[in-house]
mmCIF file of C-alpha atoms in Angstrom:
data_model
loop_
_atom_site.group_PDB
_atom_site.id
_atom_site.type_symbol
_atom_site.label_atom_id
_atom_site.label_comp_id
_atom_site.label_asym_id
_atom_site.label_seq_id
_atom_site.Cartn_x
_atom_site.Cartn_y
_atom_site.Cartn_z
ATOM 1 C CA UNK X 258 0.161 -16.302 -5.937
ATOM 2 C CA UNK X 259 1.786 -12.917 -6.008
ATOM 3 C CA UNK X 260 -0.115 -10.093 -7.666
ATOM 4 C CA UNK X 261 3.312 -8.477 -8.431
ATOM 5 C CA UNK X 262 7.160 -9.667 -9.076
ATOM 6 C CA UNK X 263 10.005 -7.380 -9.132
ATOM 7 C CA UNK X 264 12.981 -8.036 -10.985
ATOM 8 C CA UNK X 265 15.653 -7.839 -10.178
ATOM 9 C CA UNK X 266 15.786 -9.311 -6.913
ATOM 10 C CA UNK X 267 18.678 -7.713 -5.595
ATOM 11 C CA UNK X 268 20.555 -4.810 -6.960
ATOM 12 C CA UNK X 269 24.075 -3.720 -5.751
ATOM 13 C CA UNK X 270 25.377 -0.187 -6.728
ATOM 14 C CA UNK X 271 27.864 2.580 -6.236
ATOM 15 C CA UNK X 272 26.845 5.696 -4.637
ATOM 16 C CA UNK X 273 26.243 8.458 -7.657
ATOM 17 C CA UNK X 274 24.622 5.590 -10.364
ATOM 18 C CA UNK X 275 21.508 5.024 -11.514
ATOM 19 C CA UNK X 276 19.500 2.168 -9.789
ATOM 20 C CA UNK X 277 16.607 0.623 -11.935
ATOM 21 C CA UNK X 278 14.048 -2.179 -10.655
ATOM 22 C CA UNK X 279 11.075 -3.538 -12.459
ATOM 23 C CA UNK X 280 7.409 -4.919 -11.470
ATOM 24 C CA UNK X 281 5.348 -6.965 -13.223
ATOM 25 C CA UNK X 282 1.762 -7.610 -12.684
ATOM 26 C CA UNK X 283 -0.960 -10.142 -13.628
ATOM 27 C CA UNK X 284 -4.399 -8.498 -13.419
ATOM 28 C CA UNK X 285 -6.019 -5.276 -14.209
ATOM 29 C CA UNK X 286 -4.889 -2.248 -11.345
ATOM 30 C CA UNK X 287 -6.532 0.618 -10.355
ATOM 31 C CA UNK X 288 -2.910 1.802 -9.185
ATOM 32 C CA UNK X 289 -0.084 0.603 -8.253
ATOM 33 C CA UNK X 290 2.549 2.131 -5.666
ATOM 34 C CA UNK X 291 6.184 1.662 -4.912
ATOM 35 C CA UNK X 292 7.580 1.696 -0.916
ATOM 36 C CA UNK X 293 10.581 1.523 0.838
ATOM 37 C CA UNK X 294 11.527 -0.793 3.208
ATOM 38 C CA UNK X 295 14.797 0.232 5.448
ATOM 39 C CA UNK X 296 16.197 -3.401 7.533
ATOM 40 C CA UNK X 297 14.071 -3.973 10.411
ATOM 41 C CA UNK X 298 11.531 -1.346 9.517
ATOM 42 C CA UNK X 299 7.962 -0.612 8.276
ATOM 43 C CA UNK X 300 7.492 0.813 5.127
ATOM 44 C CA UNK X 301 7.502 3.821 3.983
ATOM 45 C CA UNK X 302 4.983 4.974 0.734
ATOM 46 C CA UNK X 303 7.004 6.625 -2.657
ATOM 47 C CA UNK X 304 4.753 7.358 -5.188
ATOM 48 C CA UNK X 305 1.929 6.041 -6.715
ATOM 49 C CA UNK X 306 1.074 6.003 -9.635
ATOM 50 C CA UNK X 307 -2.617 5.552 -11.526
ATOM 51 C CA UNK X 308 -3.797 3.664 -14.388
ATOM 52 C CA UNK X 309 -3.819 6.317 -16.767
ATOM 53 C CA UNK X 310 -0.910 7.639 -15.740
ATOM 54 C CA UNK X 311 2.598 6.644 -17.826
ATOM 55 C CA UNK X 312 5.292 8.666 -15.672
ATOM 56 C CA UNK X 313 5.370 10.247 -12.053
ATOM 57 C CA UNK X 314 8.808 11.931 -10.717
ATOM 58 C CA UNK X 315 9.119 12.937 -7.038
ATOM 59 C CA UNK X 316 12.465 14.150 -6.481
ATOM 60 C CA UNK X 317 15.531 11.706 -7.109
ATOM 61 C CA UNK X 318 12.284 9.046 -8.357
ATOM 62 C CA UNK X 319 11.245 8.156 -11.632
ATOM 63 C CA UNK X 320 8.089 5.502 -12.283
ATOM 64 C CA UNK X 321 6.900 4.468 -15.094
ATOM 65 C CA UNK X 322 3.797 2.596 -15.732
ATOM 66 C CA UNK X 323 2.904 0.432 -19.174
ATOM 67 C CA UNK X 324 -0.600 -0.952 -18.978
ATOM 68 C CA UNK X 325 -0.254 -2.819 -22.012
ATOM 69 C CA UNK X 326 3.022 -4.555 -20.533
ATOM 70 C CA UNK X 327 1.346 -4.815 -16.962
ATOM 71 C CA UNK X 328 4.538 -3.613 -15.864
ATOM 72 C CA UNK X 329 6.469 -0.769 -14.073
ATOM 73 C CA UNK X 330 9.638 0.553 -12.941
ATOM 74 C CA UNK X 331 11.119 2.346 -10.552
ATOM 75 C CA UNK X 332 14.311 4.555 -10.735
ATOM 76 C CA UNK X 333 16.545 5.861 -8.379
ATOM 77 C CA UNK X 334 19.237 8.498 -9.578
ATOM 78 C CA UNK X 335 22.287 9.597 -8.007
ATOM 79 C CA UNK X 336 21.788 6.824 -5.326
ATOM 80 C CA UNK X 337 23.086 7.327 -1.869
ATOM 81 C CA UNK X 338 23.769 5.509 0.587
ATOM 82 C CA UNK X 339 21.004 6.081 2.491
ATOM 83 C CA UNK X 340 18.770 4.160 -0.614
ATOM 84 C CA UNK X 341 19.842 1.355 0.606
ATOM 85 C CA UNK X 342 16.733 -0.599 1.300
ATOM 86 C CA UNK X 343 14.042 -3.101 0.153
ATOM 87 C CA UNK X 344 12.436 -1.624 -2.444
ATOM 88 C CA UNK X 345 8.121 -2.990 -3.139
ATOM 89 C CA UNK X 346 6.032 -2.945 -5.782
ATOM 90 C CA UNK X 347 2.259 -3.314 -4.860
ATOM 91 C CA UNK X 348 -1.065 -3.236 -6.744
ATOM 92 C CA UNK X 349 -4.060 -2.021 -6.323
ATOM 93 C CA UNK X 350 -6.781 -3.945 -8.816
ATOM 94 C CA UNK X 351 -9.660 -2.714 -10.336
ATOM 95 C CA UNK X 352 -11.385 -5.614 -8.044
ATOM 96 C CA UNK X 353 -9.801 -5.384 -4.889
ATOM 97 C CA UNK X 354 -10.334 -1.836 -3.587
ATOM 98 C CA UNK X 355 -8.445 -0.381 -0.745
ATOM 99 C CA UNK X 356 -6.141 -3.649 -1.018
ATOM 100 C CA UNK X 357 -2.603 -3.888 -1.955
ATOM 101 C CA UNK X 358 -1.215 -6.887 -3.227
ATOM 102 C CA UNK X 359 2.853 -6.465 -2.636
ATOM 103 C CA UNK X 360 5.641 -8.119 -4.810
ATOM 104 C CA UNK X 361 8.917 -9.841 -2.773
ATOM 105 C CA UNK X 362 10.970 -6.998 -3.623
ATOM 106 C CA UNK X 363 13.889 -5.826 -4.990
ATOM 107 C CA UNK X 364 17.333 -5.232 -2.114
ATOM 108 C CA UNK X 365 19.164 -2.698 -3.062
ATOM 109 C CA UNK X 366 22.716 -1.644 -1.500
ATOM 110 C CA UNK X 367 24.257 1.510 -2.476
ATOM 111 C CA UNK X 368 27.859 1.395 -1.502
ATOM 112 C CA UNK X 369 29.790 4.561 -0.700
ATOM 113 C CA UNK L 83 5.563 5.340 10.347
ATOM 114 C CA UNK L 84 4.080 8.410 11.519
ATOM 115 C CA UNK L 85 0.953 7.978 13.718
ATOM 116 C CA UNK L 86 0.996 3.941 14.018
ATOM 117 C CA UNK L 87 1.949 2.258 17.043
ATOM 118 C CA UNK L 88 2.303 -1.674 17.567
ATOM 119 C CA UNK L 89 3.287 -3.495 20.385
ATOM 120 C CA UNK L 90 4.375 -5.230 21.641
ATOM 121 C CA UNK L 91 7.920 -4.599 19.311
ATOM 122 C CA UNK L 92 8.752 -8.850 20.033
ATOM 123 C CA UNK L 93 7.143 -11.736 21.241
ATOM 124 C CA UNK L 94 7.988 -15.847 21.071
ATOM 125 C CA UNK L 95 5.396 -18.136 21.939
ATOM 126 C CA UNK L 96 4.965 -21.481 22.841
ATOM 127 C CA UNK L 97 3.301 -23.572 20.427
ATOM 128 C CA UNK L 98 -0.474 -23.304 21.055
ATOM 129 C CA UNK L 99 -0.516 -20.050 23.436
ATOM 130 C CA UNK L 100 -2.455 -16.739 22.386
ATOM 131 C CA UNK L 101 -1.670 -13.853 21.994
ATOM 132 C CA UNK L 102 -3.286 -10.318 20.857
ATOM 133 C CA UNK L 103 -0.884 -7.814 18.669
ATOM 134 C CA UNK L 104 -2.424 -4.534 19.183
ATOM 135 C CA UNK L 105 -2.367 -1.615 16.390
ATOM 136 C CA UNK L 106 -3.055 2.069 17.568
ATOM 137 C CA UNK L 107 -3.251 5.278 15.157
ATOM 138 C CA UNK L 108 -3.617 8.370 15.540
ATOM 139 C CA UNK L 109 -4.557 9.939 12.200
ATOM 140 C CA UNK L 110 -7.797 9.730 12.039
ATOM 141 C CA UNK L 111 -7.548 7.292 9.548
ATOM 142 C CA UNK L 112 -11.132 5.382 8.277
ATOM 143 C CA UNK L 113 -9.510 1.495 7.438
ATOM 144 C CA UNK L 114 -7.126 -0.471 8.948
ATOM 145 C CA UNK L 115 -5.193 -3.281 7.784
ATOM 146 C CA UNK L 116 -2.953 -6.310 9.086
ATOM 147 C CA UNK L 117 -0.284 -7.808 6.691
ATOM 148 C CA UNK L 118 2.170 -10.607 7.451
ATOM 149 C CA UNK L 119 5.651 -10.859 6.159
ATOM 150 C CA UNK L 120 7.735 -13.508 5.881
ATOM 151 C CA UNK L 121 11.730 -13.670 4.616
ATOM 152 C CA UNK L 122 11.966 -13.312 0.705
ATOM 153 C CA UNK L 123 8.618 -12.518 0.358
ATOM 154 C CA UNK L 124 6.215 -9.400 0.101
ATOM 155 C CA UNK L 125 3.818 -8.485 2.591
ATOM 156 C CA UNK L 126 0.635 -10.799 2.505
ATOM 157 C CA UNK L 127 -3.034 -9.254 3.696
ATOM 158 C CA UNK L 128 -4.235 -10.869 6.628
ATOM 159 C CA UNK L 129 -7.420 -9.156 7.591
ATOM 160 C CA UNK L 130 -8.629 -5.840 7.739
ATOM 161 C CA UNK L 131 -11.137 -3.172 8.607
ATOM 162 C CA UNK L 132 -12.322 -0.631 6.021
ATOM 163 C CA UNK L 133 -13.956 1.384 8.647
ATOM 164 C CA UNK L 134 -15.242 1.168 12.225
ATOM 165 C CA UNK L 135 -17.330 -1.567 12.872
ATOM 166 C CA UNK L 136 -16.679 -3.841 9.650
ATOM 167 C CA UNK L 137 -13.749 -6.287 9.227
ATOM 168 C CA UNK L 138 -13.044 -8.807 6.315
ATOM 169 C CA UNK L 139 -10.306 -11.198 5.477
ATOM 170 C CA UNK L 140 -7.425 -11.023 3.117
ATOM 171 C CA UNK L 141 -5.550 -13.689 1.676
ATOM 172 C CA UNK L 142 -4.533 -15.534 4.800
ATOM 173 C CA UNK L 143 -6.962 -15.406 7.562
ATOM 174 C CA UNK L 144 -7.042 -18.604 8.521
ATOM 175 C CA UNK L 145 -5.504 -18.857 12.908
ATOM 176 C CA UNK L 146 -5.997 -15.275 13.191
ATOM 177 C CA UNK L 147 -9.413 -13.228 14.040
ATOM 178 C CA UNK L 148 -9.328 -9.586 14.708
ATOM 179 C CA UNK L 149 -11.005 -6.726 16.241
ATOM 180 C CA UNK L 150 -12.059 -3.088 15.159
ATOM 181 C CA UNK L 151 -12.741 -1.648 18.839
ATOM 182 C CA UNK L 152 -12.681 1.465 17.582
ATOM 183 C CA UNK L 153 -11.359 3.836 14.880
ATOM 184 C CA UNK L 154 -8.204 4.123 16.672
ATOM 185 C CA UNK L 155 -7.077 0.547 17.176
ATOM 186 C CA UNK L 156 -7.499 -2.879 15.286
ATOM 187 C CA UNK L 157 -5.893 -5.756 17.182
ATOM 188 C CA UNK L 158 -5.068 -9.381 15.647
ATOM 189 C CA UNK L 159 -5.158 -12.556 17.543
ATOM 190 C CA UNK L 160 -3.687 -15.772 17.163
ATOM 191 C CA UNK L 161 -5.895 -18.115 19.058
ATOM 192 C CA UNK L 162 -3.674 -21.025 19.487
ATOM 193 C CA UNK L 163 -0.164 -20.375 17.627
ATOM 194 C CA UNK L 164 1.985 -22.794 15.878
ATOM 195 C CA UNK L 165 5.538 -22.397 13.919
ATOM 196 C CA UNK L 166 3.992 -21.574 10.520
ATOM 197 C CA UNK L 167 2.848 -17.807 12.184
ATOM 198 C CA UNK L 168 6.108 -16.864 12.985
ATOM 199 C CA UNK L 169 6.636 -13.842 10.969
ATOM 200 C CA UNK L 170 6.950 -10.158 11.100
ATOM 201 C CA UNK L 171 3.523 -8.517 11.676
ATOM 202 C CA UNK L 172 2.662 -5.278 10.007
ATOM 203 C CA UNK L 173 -0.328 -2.878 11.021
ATOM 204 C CA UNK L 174 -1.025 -0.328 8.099
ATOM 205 C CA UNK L 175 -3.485 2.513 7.801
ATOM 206 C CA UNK L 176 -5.097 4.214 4.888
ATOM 207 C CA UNK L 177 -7.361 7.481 5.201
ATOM 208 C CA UNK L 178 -9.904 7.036 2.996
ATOM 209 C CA UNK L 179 -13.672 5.443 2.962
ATOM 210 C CA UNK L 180 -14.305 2.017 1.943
ATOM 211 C CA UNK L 181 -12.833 1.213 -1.080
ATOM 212 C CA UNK L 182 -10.344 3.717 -1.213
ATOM 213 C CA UNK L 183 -7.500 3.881 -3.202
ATOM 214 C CA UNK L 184 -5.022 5.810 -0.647
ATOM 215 C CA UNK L 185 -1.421 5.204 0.171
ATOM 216 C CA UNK L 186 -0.854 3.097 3.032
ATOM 217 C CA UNK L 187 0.444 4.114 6.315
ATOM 218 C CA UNK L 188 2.651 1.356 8.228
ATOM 219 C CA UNK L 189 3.284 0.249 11.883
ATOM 220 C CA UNK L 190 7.101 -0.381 13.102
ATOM 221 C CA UNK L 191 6.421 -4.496 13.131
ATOM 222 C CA UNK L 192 5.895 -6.543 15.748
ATOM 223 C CA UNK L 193 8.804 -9.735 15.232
ATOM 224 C CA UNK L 194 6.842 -13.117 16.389
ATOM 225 C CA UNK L 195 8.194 -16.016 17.070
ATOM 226 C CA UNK L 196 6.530 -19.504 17.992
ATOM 227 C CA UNK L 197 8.298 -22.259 19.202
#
């Protein structure tokens, strides 16, 4: 079973809006990081963002982290086009170091 | 997908042929990792190699086996394939020691198909 689930699973937007996504996760995480996924492509790391952290921002990228939920989100202002993309949650547990356990994503099309 | 090279980029198989999907990098990185991933789903840890020398499996070894021949390269072989493998294969690299907690560095994909 998957570690993590995002929500939702596909996300369709206008280019200058907000784009929000959600993970949840089942077990105990030492972190947990979001990556990108462009069609046909490998995936690129976002952020990460630790267990005893609450909120990271790197650039136009928001996550937030609530232990207590088991549950994060990711948030993409002033989407572009070029955000369109998978989007993947993945943990890291406190049992399973050096492992990531991925979600099944969230698609997300930014339309000009 | 700086610094990690697959090939090769496609392949389709007969069922039951071999093959060996080869992983290069050139980071310097200490583990080395081989995910599968299939459509609607997230990638899923096949094996992988937390440094030179040492391998262990993920969450769905079984029909593959792999090889750490050096820091540089980690291969993954499907023995005798069948239908059920055909996915797109993922080579990622992190930096640090065993049991570190670094970001992941992926491969391009290699798309397999078995007949």
């Amino acid at each position: 079973s998957q570690q993590g689930e995002e929500d939702p699973q596909a996300l369709s937007i206008q280019e200058g809006e907000n784009a929000t996504m959600n993970c949840s996760y089942k077990t105990s995480i030492n972190n947990l990081q979001w990556y990108r996924q462009n069609s046909g492509r490998g995936l690129v790391h976002l952020i990460l963002i630790r267990s005893n952290e609450r909120e990271k921002h790197s650039g136009r990228l928001r996550v937030t982290l609530d232990t207590s939920k088991k549950s994060s989100s990711l948030l993409i202002t002033a989407s572009r086009a070029a955000d369109t993309a998978s989007y993947f949650c993945a943990t890291m547990t406190t049992d399973s170091w050096g492992k990531l356990q991925f979600g099944a994503g969230t698609q997300v099309v930014v339309t000009p | 997908n700086a610094g990690v090279t697959q090939t090769p980029k496609f392949q389709v198989l007969k069922t039951g042929q071999s093959m060996t999907l080869q992983c290069a990098q050139d980071m310097n990185h200490n583990s080395m990792y081989w995910y599968r991933q299939d459509p609607g789903m997230g990638l899923r840890l096949i094996y992988y190699s937390a440094s030179e020398g040492t391998t262990d499996k993920g969450e769905v070894p079984n029909g593959y086996n792999v090889s750490r021949l050096n820091k540089r390269e980690f291969s993954l072989r499907l023995e005798s394939a069948a239908p059920s493998q055909t996915s797109v294969y993922f080579c990622a690299i992190s930096g640090g020691l065993a049991g570190s907690t670094d970001t992941q560095y992926f491969g391009p994909g290699t798309r397999l198909t078995v007949l």
